[in-house]
XYZ file of C-alpha atoms in Angstrom:
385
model
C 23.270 -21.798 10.306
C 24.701 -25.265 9.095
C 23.335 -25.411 5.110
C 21.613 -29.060 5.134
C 23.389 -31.617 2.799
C 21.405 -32.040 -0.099
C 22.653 -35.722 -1.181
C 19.558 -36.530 -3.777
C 20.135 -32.970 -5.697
C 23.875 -32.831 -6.770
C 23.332 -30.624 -9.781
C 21.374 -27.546 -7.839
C 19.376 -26.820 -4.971
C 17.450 -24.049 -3.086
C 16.832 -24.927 0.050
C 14.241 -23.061 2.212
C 14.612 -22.957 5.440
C 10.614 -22.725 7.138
C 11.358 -21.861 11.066
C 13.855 -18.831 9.360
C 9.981 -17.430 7.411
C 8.482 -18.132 10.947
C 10.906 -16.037 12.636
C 10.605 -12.939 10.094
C 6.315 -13.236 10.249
C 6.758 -12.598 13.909
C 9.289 -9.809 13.463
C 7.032 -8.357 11.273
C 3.954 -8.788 13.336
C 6.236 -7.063 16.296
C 6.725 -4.167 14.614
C 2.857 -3.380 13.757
C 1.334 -0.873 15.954
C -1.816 -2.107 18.176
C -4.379 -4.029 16.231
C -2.935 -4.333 12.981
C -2.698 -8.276 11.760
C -0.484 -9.323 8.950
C -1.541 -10.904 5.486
C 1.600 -12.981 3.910
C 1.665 -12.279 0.222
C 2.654 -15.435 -1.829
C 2.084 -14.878 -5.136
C 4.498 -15.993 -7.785
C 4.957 -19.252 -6.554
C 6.058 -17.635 -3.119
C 8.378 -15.542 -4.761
C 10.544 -18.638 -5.927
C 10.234 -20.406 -2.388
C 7.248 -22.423 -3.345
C 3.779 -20.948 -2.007
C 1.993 -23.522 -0.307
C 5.307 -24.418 2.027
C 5.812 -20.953 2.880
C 2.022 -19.746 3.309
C 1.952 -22.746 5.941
C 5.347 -21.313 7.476
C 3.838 -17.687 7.753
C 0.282 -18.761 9.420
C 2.654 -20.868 11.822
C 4.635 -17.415 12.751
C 1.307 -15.866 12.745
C 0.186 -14.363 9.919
C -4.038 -14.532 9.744
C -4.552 -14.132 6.116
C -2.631 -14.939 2.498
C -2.584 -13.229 -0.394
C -2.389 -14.148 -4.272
C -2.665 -12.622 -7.470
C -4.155 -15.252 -10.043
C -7.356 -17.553 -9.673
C -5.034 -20.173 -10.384
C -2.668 -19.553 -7.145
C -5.720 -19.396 -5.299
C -6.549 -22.744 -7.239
C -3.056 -23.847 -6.147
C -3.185 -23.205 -2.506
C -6.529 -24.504 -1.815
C -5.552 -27.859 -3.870
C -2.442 -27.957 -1.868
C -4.834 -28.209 1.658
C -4.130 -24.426 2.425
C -7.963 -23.089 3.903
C -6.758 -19.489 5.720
C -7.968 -16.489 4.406
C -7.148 -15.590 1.066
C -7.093 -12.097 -1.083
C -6.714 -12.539 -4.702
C -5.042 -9.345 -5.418
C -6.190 -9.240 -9.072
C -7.604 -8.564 -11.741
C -9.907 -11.035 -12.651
C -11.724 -11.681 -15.881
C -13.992 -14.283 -17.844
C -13.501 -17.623 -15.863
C -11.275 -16.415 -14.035
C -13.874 -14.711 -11.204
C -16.299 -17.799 -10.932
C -12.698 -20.103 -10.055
C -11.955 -17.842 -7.569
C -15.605 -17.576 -5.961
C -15.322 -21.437 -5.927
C -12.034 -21.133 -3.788
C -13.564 -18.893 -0.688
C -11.394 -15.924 -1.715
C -11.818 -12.565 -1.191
C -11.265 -10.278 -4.839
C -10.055 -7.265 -5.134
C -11.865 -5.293 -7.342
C -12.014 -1.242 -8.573
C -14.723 -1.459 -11.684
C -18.581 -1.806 -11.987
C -17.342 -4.509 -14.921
C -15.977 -6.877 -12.017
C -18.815 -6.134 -9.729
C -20.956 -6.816 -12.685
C -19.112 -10.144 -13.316
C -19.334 -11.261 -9.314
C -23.128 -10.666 -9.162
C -24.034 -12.528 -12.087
C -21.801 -15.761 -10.587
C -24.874 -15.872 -7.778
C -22.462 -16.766 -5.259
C -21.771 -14.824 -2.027
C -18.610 -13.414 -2.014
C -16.285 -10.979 0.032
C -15.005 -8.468 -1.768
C -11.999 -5.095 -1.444
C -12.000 -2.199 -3.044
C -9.081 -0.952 -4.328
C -8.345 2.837 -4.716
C -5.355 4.038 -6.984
C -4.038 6.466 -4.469
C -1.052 6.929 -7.061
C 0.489 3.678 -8.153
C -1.029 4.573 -11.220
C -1.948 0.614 -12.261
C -5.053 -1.020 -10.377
C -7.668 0.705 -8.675
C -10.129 3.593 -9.305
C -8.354 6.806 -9.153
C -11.344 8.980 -8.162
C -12.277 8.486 -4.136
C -16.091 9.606 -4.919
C -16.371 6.902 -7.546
C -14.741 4.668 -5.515
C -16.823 5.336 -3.094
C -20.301 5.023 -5.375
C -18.449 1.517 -5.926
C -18.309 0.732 -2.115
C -21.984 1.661 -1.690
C -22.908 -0.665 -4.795
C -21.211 -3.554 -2.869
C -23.007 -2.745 0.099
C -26.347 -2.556 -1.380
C -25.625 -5.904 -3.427
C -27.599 -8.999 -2.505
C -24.729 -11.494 -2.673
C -21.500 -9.508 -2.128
C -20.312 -8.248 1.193
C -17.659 -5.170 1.493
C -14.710 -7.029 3.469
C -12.513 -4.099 2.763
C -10.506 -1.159 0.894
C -7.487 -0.707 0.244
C -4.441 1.000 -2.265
C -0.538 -0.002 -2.664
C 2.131 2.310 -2.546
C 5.044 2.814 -5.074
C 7.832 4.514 -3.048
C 7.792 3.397 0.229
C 10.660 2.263 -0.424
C 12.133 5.196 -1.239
C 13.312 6.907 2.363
C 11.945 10.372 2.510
C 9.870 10.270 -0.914
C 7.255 12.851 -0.773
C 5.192 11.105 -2.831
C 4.731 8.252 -0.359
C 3.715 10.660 1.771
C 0.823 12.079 -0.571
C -0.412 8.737 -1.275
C -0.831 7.858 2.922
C -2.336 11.124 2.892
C -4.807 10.171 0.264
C -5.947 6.931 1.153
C -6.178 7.588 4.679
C -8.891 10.473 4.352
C -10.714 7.974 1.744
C -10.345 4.871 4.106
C -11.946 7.530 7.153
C -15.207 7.984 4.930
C -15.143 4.551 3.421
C -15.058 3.081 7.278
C -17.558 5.438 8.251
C -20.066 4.164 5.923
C -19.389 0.835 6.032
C -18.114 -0.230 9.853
C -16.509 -3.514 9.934
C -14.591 -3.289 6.797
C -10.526 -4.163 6.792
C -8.461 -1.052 5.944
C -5.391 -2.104 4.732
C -2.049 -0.128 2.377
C 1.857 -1.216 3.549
C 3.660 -3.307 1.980
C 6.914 -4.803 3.266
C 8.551 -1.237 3.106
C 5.731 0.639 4.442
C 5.303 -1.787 7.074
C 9.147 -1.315 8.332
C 9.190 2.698 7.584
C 5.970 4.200 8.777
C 3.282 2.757 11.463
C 0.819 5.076 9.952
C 0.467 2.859 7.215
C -0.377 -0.152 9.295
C -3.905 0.672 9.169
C -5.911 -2.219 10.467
C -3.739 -5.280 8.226
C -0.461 -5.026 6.605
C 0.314 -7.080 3.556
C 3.673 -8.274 4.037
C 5.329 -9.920 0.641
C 9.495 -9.642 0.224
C 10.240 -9.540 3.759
C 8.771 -12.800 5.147
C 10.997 -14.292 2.922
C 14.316 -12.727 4.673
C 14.410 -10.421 1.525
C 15.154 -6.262 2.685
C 12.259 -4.035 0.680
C 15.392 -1.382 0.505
C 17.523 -3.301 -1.134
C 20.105 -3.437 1.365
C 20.887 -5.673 4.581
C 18.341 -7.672 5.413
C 19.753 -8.060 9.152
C 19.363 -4.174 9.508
C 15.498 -4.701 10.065
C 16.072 -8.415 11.493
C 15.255 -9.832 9.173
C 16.646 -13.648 7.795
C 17.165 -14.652 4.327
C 15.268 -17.751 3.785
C 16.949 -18.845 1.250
C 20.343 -20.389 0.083
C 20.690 -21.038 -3.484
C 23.846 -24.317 -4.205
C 25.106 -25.909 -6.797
C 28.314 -28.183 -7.218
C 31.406 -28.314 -9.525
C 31.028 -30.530 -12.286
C 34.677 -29.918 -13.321
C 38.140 -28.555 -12.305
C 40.778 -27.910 -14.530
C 44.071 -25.807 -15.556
C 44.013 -23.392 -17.625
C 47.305 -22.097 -19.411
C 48.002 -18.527 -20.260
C 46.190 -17.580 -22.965
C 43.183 -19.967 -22.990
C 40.104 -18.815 -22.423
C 35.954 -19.718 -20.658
C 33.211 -19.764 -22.563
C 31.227 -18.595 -25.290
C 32.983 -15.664 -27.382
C 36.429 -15.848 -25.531
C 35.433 -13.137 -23.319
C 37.607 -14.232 -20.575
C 41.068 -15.410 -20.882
C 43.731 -16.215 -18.909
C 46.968 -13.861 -18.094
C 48.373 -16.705 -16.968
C 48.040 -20.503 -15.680
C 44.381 -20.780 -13.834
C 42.878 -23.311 -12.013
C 39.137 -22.878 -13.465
C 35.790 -24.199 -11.614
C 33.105 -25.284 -14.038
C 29.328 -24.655 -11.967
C 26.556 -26.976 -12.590
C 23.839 -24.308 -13.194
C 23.314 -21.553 -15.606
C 20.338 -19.216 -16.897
C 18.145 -21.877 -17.721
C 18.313 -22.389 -14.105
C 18.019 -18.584 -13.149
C 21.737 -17.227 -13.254
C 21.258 -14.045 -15.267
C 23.607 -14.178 -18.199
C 24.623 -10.474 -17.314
C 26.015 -11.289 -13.901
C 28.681 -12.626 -15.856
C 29.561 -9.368 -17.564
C 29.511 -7.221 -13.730
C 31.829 -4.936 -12.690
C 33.581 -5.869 -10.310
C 32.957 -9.631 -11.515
C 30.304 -11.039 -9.107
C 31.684 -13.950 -7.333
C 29.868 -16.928 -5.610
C 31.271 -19.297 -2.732
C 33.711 -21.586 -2.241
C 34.889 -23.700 0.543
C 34.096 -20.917 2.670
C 35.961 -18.329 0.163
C 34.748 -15.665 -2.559
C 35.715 -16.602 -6.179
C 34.888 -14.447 -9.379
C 33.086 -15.336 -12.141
C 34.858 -16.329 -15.538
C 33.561 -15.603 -18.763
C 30.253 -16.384 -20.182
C 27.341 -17.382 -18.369
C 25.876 -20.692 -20.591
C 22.327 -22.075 -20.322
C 23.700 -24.956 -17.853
C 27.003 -23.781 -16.172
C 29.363 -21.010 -15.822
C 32.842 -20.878 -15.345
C 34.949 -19.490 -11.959
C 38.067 -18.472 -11.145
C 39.437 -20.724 -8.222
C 42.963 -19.689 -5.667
C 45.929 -21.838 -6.263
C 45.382 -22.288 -2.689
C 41.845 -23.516 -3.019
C 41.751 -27.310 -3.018
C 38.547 -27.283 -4.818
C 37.466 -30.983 -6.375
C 34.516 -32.075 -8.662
C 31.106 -32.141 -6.700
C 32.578 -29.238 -3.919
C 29.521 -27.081 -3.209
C 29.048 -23.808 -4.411
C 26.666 -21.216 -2.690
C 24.849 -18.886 -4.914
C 23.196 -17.019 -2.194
C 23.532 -17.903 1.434
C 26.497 -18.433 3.684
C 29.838 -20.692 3.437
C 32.319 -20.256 6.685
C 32.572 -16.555 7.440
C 31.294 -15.618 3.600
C 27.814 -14.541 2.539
C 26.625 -13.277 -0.744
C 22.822 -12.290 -0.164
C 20.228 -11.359 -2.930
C 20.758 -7.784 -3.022
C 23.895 -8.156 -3.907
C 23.246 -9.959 -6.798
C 20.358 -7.673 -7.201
C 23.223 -4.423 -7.273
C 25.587 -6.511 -10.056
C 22.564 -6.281 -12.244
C 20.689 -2.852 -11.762
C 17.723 -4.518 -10.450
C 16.003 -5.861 -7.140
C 16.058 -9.065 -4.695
C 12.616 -9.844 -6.045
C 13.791 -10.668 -9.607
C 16.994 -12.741 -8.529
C 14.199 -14.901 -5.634
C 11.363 -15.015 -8.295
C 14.058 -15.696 -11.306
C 15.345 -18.958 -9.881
C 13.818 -21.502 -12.146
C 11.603 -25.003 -11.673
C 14.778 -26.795 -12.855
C 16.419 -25.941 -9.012
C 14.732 -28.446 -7.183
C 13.208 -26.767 -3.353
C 14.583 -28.473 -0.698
C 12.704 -27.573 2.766
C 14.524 -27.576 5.968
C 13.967 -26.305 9.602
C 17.030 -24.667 10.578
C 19.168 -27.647 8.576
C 17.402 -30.323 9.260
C 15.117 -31.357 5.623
C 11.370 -31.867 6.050
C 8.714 -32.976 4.146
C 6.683 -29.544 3.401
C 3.577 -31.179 3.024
């Protein structure tokens, strides 16, 4: 795909391209089993993409409900003209609950505090129940007091049961028994829970669960990293079809020689065995480039004209330095591709992810408001209002 030119930001970019989420919401939603709809999770701002853009993208590919985690995303979204369905994943407290009653939402809840706190707001109000099947954060651990809570939301006089559910922490873990105990556990709750309360929404996978095991489907998956192009395993997002969304650019502010000896950046980490043509980037971690990528082994490298190039030295609040080919013909205001494709190159996300122990959710969510989003439709830039 042709990267749209991005004339009004020179400095930085991310540019998110809307028909590529649209695509992976209907992969997804082709790999549920019968009867299972998809919720789009776009909390934390989308996961760097920007929320309200993408939540339109993923009803448009078919998704029937969102999901959030703060009153004030579910604030956001609403504000921003987004009226689907909405889960606010939790936890709520204090003002919090009567903001997101105001917004339509559905809570998630575990406690007799928060179904204390709904009833007294007067409103009606659709709420989940969460059980902690083994995450070991959110959720009531014990399936008979979870269930107690169920009943108490289906006696209630203003709130309605719209479902149950629990999240899993190793599905994306191939073969992890423990994913395996948790299914196990939630399923035989969700049996009793639906059989004394028909109607409600069962719902478990994540992204991971969603690709690995149909079991998990349950009546609604709640799809987060992968509508985004992202792979929940960490490795090749086109192994499970799915498309990266996102292509993070910048642009050289400078090129110069370096002689033998000289040296990039803060506390002469790198210097040169001999004569170097050096790149200076326009972007640094104030802007979301991890300070540590600069200290990988190998050196993680970014794109140029088409071609790989190594970092060099230091990563600085507002640039870093490269390492450019004689051969190169690289000139001030050249783009440089951070994560996406240049000619026959790609770096992705998870390879960033690898250079610094982590995952493709910290380098998306990490990119900061100082990158400007840019929205496109398969390279042409829209207006993602």
């Amino acid at each position: 795909m042709e990267t749209p030119a991005v004339d009004d930001a020179p400095r930085a970019a991310a540019l998110v391209n809307l028909t590529a989420v649209e695509r992976n919401v209907a992969t997804l939603r082709g790999r549920l089993r019968p009867g299972a709809v998809l919720c789009a999770v776009v909390k934390a701002d989308g996961y760097g993409h920007g929320a309200a853009p993408v939540a339109r993208a993923a009803l448009a590919g078919g998704a029937e409900k969102l999901a959030v985690v703060t009153a004030g995303e579910a604030t956001a979204l609403r504000a921003a003209g987004v009226d689907a369905p909405l889960i606010v994943l939790g936890p709520l407290r204090g003002a919090e609950v009567a903001a997101v009653v105001a917004t339509g939402a559905e809570p998630v809840i575990s406690t007799d505090e928060e179904i204390d706190a709904l009833e007294a707001d007067g409103r009606p109000v659709a709420v989940h129940l969460k059980l902690d099947s083994g995450m070991g954060r959110l959720g009531e651990r014990d399936p008979e007091l979870a269930l107690e809570r169920c009943a108490r939301v289906g006696a209630s006089a203003t709130l309605r049961l719209a479902g149950v559910m629990t999240h899993f922490a190793t599905a994306d873990v191939p073969g992890d028994a423990a994913f395996a105990r948790q299914l196990e556990t939630f399923a035989r709750f969700a049996e009793r829970a639906r059989a004394a309360h028909p109607g409600i929404v069962v719902h478990a996978a994540n992204s991971a669960a969603t690709l690995a095991e149909p079991a998990s489907h349950f009546d609604m998956v709640r799809t987060g990293v992968a509508i985004y192009g992202l792979d929940p395993f960490g490795a090749d997002p086109a192994a499970n079809g799915l498309e990266p969304a996102l292509t993070w650019t910048s642009r050289l502010a400078a090129v110069k020689r370096i002689e033998g000896g000289g040296s990039v950046g803060y506390g002469r980490r790198w210097v040169a065995a001999a004569p170097t043509t050096i790149g200076t980037v326009a972007v640094g971690y104030a802007d979301g480039v991890r300070r540590a990528l600069g200290f990988a082994q190998p050196p993680t490298e970014v794109l140029v004209g088409g071609r790989r190039v190594p970092l060099a030295g230091t990563v600085s609040m507002d640039s870093f330095g490269v390492e450019l080919p004689d051969d190169l013909p690289a000139r001030p205001g050249d783009r440089v591709t951070l994560i996406g494709a240049d000619g026959g190159e790609r770096v992705t996300a998870e390879e960033l992810a690898a250079r610094l122990q982590t995952i493709n959710y910290e380098i998306a969510c990490g990119i900061s408001a100082r990158v400007p989003r840019v929205y496109h439709r398969d390279g042409a830039v829209v207006d993602p209002a």
